Coordinates of C-alpha atoms in Angstrom, one line a residue:
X1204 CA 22.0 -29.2 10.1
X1205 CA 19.5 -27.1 12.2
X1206 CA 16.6 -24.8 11.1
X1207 CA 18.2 -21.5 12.7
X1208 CA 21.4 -22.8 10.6
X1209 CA 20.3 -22.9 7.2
X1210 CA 17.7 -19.3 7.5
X1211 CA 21.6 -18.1 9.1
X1212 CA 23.1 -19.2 5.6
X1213 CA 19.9 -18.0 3.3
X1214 CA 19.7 -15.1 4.6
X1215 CA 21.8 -12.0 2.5
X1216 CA 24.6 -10.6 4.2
X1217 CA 23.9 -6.6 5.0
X1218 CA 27.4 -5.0 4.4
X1219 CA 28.2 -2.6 7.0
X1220 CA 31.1 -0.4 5.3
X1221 CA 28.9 1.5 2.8
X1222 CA 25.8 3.5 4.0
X1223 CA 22.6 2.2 1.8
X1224 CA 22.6 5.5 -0.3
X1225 CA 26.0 4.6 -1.2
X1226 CA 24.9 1.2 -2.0
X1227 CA 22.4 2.5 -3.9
X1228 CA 23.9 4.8 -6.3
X1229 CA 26.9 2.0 -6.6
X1230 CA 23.8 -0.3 -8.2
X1231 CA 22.2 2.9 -10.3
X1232 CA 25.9 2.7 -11.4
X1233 CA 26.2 -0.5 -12.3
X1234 CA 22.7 -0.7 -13.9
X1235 CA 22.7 2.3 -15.9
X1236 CA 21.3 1.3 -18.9
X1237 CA 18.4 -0.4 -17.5
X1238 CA 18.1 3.4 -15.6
X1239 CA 18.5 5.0 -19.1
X1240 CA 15.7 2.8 -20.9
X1241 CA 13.2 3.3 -17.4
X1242 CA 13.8 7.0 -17.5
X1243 CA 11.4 8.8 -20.5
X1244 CA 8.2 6.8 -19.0
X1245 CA 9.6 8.0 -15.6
X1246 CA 9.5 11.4 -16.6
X1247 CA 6.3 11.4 -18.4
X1248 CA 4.5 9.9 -15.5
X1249 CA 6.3 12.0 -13.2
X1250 CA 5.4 15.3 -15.1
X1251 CA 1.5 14.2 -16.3
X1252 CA 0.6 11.9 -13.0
X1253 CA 2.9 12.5 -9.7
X1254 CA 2.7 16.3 -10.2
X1255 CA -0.8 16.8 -10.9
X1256 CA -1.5 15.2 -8.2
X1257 CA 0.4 17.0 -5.8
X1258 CA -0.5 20.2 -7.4
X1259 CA -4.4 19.7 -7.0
X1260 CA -3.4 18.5 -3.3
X1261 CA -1.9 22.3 -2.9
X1262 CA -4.4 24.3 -4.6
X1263 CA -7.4 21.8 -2.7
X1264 CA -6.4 24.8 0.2
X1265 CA -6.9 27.5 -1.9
X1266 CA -9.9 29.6 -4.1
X1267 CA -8.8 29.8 -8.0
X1268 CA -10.4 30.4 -10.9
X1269 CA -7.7 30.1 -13.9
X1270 CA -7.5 34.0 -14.1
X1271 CA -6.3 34.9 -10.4
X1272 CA -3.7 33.9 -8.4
X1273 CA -4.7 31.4 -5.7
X1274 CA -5.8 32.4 -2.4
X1275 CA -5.0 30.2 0.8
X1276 CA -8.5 29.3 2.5
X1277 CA -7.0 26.3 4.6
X1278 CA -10.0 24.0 5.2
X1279 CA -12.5 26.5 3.9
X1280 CA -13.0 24.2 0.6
X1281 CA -13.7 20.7 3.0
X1282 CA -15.6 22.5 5.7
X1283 CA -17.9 23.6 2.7
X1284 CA -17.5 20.2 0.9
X1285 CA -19.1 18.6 4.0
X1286 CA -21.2 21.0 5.9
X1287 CA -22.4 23.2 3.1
X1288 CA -23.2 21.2 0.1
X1289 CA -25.4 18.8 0.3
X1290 CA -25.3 17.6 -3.5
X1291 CA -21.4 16.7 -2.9
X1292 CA -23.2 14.3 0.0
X1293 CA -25.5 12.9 -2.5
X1294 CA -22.5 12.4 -5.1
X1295 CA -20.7 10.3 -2.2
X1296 CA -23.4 8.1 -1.4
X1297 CA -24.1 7.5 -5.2
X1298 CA -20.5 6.8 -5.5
X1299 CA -20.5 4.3 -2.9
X1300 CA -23.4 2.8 -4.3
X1301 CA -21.5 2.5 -7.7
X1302 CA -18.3 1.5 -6.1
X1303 CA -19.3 -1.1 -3.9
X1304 CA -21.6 -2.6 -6.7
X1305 CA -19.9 -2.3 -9.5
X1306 CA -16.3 -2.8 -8.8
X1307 CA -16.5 -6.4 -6.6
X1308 CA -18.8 -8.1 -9.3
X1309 CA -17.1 -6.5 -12.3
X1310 CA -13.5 -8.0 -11.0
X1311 CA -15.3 -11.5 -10.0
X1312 CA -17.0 -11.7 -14.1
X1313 CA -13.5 -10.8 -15.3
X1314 CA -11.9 -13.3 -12.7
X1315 CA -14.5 -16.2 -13.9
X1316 CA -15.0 -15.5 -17.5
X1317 CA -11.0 -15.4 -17.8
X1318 CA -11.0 -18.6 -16.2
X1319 CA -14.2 -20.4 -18.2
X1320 CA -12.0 -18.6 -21.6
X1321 CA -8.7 -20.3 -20.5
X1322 CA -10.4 -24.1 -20.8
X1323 CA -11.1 -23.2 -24.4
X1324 CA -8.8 -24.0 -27.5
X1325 CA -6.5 -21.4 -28.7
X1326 CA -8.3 -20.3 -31.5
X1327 CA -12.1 -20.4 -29.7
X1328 CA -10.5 -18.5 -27.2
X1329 CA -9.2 -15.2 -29.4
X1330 CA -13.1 -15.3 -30.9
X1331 CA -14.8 -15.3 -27.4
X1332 CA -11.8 -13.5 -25.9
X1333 CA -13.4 -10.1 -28.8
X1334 CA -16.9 -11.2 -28.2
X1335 CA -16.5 -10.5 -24.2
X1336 CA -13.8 -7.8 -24.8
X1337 CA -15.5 -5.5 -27.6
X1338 CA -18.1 -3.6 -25.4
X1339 CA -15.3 -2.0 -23.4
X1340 CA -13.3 -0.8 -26.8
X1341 CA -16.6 0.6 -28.8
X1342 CA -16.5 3.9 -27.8
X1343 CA -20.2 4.7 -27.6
X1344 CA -21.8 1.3 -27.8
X1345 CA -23.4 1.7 -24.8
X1346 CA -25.9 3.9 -26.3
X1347 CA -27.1 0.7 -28.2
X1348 CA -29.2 1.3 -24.4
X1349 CA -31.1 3.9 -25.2
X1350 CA -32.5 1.9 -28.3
X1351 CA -33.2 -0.9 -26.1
X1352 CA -34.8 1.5 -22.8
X1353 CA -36.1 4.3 -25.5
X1354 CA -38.7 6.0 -23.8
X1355 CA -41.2 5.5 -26.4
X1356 CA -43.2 2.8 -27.3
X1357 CA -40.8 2.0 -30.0
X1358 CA -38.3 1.1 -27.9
X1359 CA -37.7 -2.7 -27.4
X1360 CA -38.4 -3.3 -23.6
X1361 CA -41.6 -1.0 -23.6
X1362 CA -42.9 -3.0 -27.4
X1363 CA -42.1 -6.2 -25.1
X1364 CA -43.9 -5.4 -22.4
X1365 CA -46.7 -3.4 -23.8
X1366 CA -47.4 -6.3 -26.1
X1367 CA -47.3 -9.0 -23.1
X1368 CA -50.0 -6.7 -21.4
X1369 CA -47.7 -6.3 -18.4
X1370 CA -47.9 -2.4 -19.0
X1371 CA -50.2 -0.3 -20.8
X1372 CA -48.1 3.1 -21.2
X1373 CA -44.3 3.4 -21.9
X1374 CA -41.7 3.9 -19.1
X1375 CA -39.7 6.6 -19.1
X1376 CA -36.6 4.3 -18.1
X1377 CA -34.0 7.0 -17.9
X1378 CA -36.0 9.8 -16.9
X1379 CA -37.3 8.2 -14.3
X1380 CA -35.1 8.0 -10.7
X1381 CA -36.6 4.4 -9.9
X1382 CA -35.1 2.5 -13.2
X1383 CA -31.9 4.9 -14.0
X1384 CA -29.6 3.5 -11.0
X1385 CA -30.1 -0.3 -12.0
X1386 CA -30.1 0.2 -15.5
X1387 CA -26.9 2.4 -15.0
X1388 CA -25.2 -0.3 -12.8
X1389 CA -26.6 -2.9 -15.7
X1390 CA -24.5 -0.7 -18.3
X1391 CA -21.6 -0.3 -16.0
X1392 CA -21.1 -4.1 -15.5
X1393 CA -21.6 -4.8 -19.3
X1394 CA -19.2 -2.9 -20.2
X1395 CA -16.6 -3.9 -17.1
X1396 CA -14.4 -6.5 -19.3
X1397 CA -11.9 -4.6 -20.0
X1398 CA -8.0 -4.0 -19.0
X1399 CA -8.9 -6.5 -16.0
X1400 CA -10.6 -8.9 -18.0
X1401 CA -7.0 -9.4 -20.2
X1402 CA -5.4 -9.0 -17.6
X1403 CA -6.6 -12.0 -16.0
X1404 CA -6.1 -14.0 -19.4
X1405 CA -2.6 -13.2 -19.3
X1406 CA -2.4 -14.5 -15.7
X1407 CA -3.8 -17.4 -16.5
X1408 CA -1.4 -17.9 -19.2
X1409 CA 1.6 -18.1 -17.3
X1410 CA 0.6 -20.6 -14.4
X1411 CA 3.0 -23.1 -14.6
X1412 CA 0.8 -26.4 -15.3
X1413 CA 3.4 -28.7 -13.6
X1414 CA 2.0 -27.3 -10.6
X1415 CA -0.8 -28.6 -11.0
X1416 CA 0.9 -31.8 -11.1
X1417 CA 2.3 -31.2 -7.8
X1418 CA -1.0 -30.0 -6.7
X1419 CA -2.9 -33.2 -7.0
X1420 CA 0.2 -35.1 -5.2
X1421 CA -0.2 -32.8 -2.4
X1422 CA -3.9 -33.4 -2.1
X1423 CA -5.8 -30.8 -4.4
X1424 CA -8.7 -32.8 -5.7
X1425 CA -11.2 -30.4 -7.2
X1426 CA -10.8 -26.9 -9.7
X1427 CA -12.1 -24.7 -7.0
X1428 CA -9.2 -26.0 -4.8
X1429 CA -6.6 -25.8 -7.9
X1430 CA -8.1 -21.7 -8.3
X1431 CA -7.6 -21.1 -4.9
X1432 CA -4.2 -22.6 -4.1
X1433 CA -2.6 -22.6 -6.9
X1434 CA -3.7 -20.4 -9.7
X1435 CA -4.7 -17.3 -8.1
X1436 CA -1.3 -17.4 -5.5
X1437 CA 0.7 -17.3 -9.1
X1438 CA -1.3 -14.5 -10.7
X1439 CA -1.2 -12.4 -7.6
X1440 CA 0.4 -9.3 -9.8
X1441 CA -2.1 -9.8 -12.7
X1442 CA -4.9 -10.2 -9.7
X1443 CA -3.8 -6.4 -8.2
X1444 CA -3.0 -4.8 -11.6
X1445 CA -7.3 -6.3 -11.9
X1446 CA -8.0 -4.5 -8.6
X1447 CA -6.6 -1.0 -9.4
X1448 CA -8.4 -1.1 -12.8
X1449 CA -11.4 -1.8 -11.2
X1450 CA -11.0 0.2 -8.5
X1451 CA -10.5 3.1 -10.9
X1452 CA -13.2 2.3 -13.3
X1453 CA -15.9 2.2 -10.5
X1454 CA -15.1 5.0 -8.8
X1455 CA -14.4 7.1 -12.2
X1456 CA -17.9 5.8 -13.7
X1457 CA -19.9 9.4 -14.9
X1458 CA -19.6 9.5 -18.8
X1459 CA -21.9 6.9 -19.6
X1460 CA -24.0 8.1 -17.0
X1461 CA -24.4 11.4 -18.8
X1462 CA -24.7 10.0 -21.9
X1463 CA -27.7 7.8 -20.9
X1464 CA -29.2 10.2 -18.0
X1465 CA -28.5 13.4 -19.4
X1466 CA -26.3 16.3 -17.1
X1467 CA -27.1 16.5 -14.1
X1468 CA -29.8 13.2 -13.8
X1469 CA -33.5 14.0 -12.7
X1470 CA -33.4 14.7 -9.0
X1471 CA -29.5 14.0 -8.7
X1472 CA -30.5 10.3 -8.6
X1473 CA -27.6 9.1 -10.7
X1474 CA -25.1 11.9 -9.8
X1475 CA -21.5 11.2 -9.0
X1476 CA -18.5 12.8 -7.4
X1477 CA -16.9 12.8 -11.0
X1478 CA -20.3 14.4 -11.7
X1479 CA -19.6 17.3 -9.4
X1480 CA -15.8 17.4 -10.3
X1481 CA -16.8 18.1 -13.8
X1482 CA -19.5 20.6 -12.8
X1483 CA -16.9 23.0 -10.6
X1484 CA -14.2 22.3 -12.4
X1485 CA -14.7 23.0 -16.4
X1486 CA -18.2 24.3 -15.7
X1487 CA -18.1 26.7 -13.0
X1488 CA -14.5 27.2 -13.1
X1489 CA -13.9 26.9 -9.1
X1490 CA -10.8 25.1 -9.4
X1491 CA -9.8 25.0 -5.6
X1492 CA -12.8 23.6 -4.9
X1493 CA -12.9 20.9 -7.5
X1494 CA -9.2 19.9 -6.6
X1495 CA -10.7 19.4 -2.9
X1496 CA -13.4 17.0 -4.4
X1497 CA -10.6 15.4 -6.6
X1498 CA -8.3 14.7 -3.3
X1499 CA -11.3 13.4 -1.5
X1500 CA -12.0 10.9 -4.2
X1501 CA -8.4 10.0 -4.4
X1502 CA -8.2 9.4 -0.8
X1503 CA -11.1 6.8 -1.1
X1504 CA -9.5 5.2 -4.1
X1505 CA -6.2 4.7 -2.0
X1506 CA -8.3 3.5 1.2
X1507 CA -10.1 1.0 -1.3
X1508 CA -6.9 0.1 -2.4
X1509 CA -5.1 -0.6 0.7
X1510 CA -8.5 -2.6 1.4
X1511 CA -8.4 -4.9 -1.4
X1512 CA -4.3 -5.1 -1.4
X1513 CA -5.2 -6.4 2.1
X1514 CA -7.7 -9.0 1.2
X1515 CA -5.5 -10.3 -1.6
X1516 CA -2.9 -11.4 0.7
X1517 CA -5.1 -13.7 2.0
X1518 CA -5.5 -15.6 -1.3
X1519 CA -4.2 -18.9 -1.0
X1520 CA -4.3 -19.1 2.7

């Protein structure tokens, strides 16, 4: 039997006396219930997501302030976003700067730690699993920080250094614009194991270790080649579900910035498009304008997305 033979025979048969909307409410028909149980978190994330999204797109071309009905400017928010504010410009870079640092290593320490966790017993794993995992569920732990980079001599890395001699006065670690970026981005990634970082446990979970079996028939011979060819190509969902909380967490990253920096950060150094959202939007109360710095963040999510969707196709190849 040839090749073009059997992809003729696995291939479905399209049906050419029903139009596919008829095909597809014949199958909402016939899988009702499975409709019926999807539809209350379809509405709720239709009514709390999918619309407030399209409603900031529609008032992102308009001037509101909660009391007035919009006005339509058009472009006048964008033009303004990037010709006439030069602190949004200083929020993008930062963002960058955040994004591209933060969300690649954060998603490779949950990608490895998942994996060194998944060689572990059952029961080590759950303890090491909390130990790695708490940071990211302790609300405010990250202000453990400021007791660590207090500005005083009191604080442990000044006592530490003052008392090796390596300084003689205290640094004013997040006061001053030279330390806060690092020691932000140090925060940030200490904090990163998260959603992802279970996520990536449960993928691991659920590889099929017969594979691996086949694997080493087929010529695998070390763990980097196992990770590469077979584990990761099985946990593609887990691996994407990763990306977008990453993705999201990197871009989104102001509150523990303000916590640590204060609001705004000396000189802008630390400042961040959610930075600036938060300022117009519940400070100012220019809500066209902050729902034109909310669609321009969302477009670079997507773009990121589409990026890293892109780059995960390649896994295993």
């Amino acid at each position: 039997m040839s090749e073009k033979t059997v992809a003729n025979k696995a291939a479905p048969k399209v049906r050419k006396d029903i139009t596919k909307w008829q095909w597809i409410r014949r199958q909402m028909v016939v899988n009702k219930v499975g409709y019926l149980l999807v539809a209350p978190y379809f509405l709720v994330f239709l009514t709390f997501t999918v619309a407030p999204v399209i409603l900031s797109l529609f008032l992102s071309f308009t001037s509101f302030n909660m009391l007035e009905m919009p006005k339509f400017l058009f472009m006048d928010n964008y033009v303004r976003l990037f010709l006439d504010d030069d602190i949004f410009l200083i929020a993008i870079k930062n963002t960058f700067v955040f994004a591209v640092i933060t969300g690649p290593v954060s998603y490779l320490l949950c990608l490895m730690f998942a994996w060194f966790i998944n060689e572990l017993t059952p029961k080590v794993r759950s303890i090491v699993t909390l130990i790695y995992y708490a940071p990211s569920i302790s609300g405010q732990v990250y202000l453990i920080w400021q007791v660590l980079f207090s500005s005083d001599s009191y604080g442990y890395a000044n006592g530490i250094l003052m008392k090796l001699g390596i300084i003689n006065t205290p640094i004013l670690w997040f006061q001053d614009t030279e330390y806060i970026m690092p020691l932000v981005i140090m925060v940030a990634l200490w904090t990163s194991l998260g959603t992802s970082f279970l996520s990536f446990i449960a993928g691991f979970q659920v590889v099929d270790k017969s594979l691996y079996e086949a694997a080493a028939v087929d010529g695998i011979r070390n763990r980097w080649q196992e990770l590469w060819f077979v584990t990761l190509p099985v946990m593609k969902n887990q691996m994407m579900f990763a990306a977008i909380m990453s993705i999201t967490g990197s871009f989104g990253f102001g509150g523990v910035v303000t916590a640590l920096c204060g609001f705004p950060s000396p000189s802008y150094c630390a400042w961040t498009m959610m930075h600036h959202l938060e300022d117009y939007g519940g400070a100012r109360w220019e809500v066209g304008y902050a729902s034109a710095i909310a669609t321009v963040l969302f477009i670079m999510m997507i773009g990121c997305n589409m990026v890293i969707n892109r780059m995960l196709s390649k896994v295993g190849k």
